[in-house]
mmCIF file of C-alpha atoms in Angstrom:
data_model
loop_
_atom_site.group_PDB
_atom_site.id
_atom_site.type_symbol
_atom_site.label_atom_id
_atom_site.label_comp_id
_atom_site.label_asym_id
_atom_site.label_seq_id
_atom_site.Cartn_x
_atom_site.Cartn_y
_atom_site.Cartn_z
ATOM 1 C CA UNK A 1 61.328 218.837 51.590
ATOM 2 C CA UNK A 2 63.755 219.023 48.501
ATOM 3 C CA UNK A 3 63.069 215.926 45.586
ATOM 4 C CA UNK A 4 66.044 213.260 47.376
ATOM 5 C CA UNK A 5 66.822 211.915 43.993
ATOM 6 C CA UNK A 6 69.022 213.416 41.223
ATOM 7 C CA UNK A 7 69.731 211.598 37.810
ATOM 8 C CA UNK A 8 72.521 213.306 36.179
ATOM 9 C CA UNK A 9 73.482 212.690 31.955
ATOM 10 C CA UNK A 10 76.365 213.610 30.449
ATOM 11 C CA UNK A 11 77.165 214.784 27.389
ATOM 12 C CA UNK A 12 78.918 214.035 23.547
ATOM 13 C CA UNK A 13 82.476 213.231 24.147
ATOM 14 C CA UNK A 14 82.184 212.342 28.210
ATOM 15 C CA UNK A 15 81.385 209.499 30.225
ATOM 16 C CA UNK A 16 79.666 209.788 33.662
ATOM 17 C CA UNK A 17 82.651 210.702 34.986
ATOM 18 C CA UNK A 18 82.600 213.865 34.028
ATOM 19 C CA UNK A 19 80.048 214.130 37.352
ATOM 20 C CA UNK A 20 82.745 213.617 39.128
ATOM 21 C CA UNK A 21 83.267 216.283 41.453
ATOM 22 C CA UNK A 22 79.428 217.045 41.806
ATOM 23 C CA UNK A 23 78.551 213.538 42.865
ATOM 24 C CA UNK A 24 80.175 213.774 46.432
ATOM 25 C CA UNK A 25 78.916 217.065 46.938
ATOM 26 C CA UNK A 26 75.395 216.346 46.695
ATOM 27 C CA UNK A 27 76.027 213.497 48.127
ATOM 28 C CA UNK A 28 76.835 215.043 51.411
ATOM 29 C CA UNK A 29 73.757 217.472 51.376
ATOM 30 C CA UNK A 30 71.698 213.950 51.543
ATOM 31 C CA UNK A 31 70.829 213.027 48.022
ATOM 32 C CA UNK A 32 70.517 210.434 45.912
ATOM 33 C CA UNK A 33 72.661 210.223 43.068
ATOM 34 C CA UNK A 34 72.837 208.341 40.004
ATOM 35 C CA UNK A 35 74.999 209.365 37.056
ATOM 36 C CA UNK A 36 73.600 207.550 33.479
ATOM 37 C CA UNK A 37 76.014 206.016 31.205
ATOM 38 C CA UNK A 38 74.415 206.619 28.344
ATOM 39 C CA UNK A 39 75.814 204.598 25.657
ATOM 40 C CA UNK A 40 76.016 207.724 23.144
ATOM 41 C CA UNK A 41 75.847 204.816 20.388
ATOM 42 C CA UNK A 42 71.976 206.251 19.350
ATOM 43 C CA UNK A 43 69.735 209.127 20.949
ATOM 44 C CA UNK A 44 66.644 205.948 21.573
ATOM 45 C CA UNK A 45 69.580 204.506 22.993
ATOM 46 C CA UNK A 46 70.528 207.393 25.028
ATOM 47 C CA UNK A 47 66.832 207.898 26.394
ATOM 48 C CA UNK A 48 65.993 204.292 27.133
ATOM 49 C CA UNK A 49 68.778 204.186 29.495
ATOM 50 C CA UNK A 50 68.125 207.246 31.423
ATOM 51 C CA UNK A 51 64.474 206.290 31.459
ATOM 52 C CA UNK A 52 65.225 203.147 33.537
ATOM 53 C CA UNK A 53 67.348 205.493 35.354
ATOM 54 C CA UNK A 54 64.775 207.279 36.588
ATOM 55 C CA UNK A 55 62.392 203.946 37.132
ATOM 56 C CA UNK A 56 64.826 202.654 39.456
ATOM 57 C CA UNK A 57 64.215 205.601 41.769
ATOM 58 C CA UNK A 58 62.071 205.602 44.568
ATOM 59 C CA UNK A 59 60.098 209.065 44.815
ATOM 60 C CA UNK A 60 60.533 212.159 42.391
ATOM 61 C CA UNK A 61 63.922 213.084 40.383
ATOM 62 C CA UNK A 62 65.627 216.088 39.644
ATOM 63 C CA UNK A 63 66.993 214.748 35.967
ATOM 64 C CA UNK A 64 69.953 217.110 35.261
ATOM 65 C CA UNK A 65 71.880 217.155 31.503
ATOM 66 C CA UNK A 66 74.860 218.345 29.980
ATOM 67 C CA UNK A 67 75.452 219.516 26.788
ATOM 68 C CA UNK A 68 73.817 216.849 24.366
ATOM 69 C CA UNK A 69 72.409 215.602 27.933
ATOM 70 C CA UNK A 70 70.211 218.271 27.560
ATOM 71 C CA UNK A 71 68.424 216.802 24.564
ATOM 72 C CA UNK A 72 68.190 213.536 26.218
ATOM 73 C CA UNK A 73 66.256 214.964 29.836
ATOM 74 C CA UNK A 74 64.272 217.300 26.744
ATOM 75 C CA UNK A 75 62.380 213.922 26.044
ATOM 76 C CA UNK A 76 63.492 211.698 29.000
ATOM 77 C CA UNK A 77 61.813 214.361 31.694
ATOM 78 C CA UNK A 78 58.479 213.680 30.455
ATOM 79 C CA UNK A 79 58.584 210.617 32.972
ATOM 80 C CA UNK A 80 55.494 211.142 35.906
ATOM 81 C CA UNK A 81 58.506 210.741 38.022
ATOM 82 C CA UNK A 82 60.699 213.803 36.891
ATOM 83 C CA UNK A 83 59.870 216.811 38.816
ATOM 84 C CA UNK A 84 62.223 219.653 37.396
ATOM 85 C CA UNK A 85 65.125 219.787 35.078
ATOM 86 C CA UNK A 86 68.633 221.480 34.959
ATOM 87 C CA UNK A 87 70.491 222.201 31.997
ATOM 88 C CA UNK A 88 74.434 222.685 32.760
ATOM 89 C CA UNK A 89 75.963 224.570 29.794
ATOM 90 C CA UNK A 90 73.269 222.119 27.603
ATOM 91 C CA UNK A 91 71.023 221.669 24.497
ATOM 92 C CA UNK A 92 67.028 222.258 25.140
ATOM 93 C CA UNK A 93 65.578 221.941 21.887
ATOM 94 C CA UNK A 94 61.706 222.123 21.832
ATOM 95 C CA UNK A 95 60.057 219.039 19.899
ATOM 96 C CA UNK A 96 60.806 218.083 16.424
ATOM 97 C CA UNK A 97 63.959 220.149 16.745
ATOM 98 C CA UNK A 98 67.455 218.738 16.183
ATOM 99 C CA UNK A 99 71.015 220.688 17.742
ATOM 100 C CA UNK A 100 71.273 221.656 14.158
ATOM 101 C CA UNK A 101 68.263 223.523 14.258
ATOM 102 C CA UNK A 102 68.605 224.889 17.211
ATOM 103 C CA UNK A 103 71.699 225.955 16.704
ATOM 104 C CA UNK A 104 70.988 227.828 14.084
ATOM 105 C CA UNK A 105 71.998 231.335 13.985
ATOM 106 C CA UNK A 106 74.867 231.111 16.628
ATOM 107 C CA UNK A 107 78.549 231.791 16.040
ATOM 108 C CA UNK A 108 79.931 228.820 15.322
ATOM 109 C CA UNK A 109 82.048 227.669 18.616
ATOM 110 C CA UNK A 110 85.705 226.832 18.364
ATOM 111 C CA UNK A 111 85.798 223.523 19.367
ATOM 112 C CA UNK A 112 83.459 222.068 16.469
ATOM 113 C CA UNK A 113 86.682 222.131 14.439
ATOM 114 C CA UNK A 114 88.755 219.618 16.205
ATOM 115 C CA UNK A 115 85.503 216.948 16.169
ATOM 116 C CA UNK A 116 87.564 213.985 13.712
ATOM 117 C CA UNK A 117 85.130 211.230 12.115
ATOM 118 C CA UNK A 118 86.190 207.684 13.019
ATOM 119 C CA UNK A 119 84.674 204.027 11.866
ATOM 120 C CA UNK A 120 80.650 203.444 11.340
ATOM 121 C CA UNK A 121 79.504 207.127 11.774
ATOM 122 C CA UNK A 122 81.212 207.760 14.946
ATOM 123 C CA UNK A 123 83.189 210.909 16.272
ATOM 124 C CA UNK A 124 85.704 211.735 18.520
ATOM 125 C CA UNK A 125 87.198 214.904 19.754
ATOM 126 C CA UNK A 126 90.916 215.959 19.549
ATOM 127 C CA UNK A 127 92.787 216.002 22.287
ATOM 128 C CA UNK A 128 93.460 219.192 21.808
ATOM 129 C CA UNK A 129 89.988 220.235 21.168
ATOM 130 C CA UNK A 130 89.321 218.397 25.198
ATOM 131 C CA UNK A 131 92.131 220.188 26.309
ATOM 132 C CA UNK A 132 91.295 223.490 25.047
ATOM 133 C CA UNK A 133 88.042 223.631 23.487
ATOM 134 C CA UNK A 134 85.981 221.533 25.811
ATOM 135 C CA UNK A 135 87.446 221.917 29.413
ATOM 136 C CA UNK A 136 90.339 224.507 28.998
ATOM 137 C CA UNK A 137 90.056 225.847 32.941
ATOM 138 C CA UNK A 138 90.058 222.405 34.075
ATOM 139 C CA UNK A 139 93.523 220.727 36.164
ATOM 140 C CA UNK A 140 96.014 219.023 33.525
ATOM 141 C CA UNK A 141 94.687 215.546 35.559
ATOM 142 C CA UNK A 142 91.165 216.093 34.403
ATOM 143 C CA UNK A 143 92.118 217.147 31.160
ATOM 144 C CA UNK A 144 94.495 214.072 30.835
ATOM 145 C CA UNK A 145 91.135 212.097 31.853
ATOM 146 C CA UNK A 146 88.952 213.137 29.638
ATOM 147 C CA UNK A 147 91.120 212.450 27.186
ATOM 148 C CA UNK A 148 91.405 208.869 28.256
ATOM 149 C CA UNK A 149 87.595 207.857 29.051
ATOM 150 C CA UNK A 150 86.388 209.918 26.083
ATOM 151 C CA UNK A 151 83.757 207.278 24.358
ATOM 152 C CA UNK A 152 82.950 207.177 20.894
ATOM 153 C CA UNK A 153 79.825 209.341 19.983
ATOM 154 C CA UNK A 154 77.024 208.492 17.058
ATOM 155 C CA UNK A 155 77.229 211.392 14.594
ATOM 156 C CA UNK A 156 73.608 210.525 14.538
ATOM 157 C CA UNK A 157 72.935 211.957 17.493
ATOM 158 C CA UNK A 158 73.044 215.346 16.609
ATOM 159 C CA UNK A 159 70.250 214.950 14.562
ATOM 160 C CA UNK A 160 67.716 213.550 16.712
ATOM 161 C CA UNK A 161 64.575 215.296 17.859
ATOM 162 C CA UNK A 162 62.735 215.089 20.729
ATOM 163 C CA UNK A 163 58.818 213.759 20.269
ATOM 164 C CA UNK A 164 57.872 216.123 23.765
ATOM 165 C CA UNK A 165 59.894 218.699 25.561
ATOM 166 C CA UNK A 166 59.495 217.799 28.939
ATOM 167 C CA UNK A 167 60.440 221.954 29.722
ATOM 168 C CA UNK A 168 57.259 223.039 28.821
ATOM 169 C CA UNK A 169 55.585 221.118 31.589
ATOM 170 C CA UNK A 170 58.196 221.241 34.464
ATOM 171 C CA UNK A 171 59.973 223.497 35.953
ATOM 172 C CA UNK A 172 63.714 224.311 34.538
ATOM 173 C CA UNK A 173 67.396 226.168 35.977
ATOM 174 C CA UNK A 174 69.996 226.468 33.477
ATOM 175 C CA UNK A 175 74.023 227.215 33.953
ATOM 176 C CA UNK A 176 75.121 229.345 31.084
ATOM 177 C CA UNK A 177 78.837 228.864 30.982
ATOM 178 C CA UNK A 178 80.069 232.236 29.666
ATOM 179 C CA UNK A 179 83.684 230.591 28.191
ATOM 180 C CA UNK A 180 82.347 227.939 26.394
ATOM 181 C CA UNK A 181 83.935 226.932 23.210
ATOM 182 C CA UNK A 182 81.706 224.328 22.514
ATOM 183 C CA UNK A 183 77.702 225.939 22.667
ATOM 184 C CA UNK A 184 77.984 229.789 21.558
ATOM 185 C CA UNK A 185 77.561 231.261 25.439
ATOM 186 C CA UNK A 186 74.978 233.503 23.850
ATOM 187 C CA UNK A 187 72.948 230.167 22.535
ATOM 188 C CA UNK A 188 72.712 229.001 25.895
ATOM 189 C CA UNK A 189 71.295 232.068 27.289
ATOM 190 C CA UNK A 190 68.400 231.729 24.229
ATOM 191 C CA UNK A 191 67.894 228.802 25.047
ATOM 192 C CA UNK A 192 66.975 229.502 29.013
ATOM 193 C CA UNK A 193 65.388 232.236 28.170
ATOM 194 C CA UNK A 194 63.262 230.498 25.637
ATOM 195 C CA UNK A 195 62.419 227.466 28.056
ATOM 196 C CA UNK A 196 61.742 230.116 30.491
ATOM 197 C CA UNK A 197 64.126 228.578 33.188
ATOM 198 C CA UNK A 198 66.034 229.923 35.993
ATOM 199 C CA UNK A 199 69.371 230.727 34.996
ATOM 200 C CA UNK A 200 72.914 231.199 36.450
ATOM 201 C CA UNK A 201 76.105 232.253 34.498
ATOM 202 C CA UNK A 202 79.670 231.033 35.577
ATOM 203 C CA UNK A 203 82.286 232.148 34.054
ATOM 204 C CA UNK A 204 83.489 228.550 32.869
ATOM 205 C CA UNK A 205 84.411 226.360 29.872
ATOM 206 C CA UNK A 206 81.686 223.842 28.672
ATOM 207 C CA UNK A 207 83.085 221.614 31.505
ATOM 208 C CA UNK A 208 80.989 223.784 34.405
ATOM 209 C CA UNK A 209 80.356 220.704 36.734
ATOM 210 C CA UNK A 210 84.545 220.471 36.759
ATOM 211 C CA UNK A 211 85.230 223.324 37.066
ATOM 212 C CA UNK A 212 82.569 225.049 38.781
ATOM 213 C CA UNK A 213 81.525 221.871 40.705
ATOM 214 C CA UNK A 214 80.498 223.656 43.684
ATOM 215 C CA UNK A 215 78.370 226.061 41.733
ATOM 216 C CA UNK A 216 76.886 223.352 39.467
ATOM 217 C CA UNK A 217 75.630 221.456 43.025
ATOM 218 C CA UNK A 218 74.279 224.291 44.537
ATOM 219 C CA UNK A 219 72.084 225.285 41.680
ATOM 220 C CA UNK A 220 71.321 221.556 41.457
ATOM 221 C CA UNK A 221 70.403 221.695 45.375
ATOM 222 C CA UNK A 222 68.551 224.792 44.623
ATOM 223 C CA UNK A 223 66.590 223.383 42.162
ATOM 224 C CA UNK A 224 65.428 220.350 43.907
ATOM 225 C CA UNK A 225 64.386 222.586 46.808
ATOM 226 C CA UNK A 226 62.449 224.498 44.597
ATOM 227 C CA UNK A 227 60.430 222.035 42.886
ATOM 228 C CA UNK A 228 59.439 220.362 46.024
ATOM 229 C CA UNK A 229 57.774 223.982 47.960
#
């Protein structure tokens, strides 16, 4: 029987929204699904709330992260409760390790160059950089809504570091999106390879579970199936 719960975290610059199109389709293969607004406004901030996330369930969780996501399931999925993890086009640091550090070494993607400081430390990206940096095969409507629910996010953030890396312990996929202009593609495939996790390239911007929705829940499905044989 496949883990019936699925947590899902977005990422820098999204809301849980940006689930959007994956939400009804695991829906209708019989999960439950909960999609964490994390607040973005501090990473302990970020991984207290998906923490009582994943309390709230009832039986074992798939806990699935997108881009900074992935730092946030990194620490997050060391809950008893978290069974596997999936990384969609996302960050999997190991522990004392910031995106910074991992990061280090990579070309340096396109889309870093339209992120525009704002008030108090915060950050916002252009809307050109949403529109053709961060989701450039998605519809005009989701670009256009992106644009609009796009939250301010903590510079801070980027420097946090996991105190566990909850991939060492549990089993991990990962969805390297091969047009991403905002993690080097060739990062992302490190990084599964380094966490040792199943992996599955689609050719897609960094907004994979938009525009690759049906790929993004059927590695999700897969996933859950496979931590629960």
């Amino acid at each position: 029987m496949a883990v019936g719960n699925v947590v899902l975290v977005h990422g820098a610059f999204a809301d849980g929204s940006s689930w959007s199109k994956v939400i009804p389709l695991l829906l209708a293969k019989g999960y439950r699904v909960t999609s964490v607004a994390i607040p973005l406004t501090s990473y302990a901030e970020d991984v207290a709330a998906t923490r009582r996330a994943v309390s709230a369930q009832e039986g074992p969780v798939l806990l699935v992260g997108h881009s900074y996501g992935g730092v946030v399931i990194t620490e997050a999925g060391n809950d008893s409760k978290v069974a596997g993890l999936v990384y969609v086009a996302a960050f999997a640091p190991d522990v004392n390790q910031s995106i910074g550090e991992v990061s280090s070494g990579f070309p340096k993607p396109p889309g870093l160059d339209e992120v525009r400081p704002q008030s108090e430390g915060f950050l916002l990206l252009t809307a050109k950089g949403m529109e053709e940096d961060f989701a450039q095969d998605a519809t005009p409507v989701e670009k256009a809504i992106l644009v609009a629910v796009q939250p301010q996010t903590a510079g801070a953030i980027f420097e946090a570091k996991p105190k566990a890396a909850a991939w060492r312990s549990k089993p991990s996929h990962y969805i390297v999106a091969s047009k991403d202009r905002m993690i080097a593609p060739e990062q992302e495939q490190s990084m599964a390879n380094k966490i040792g996790a199943k992996t599955t390239t689609v050719p897609s911007s960094h907004a994979v579970m938009l525009s690759h929705a049906t790929e993004v829940a059927r590695v999700i499905d897969e996933a859950a199936r496979a931590v629960a044989s």
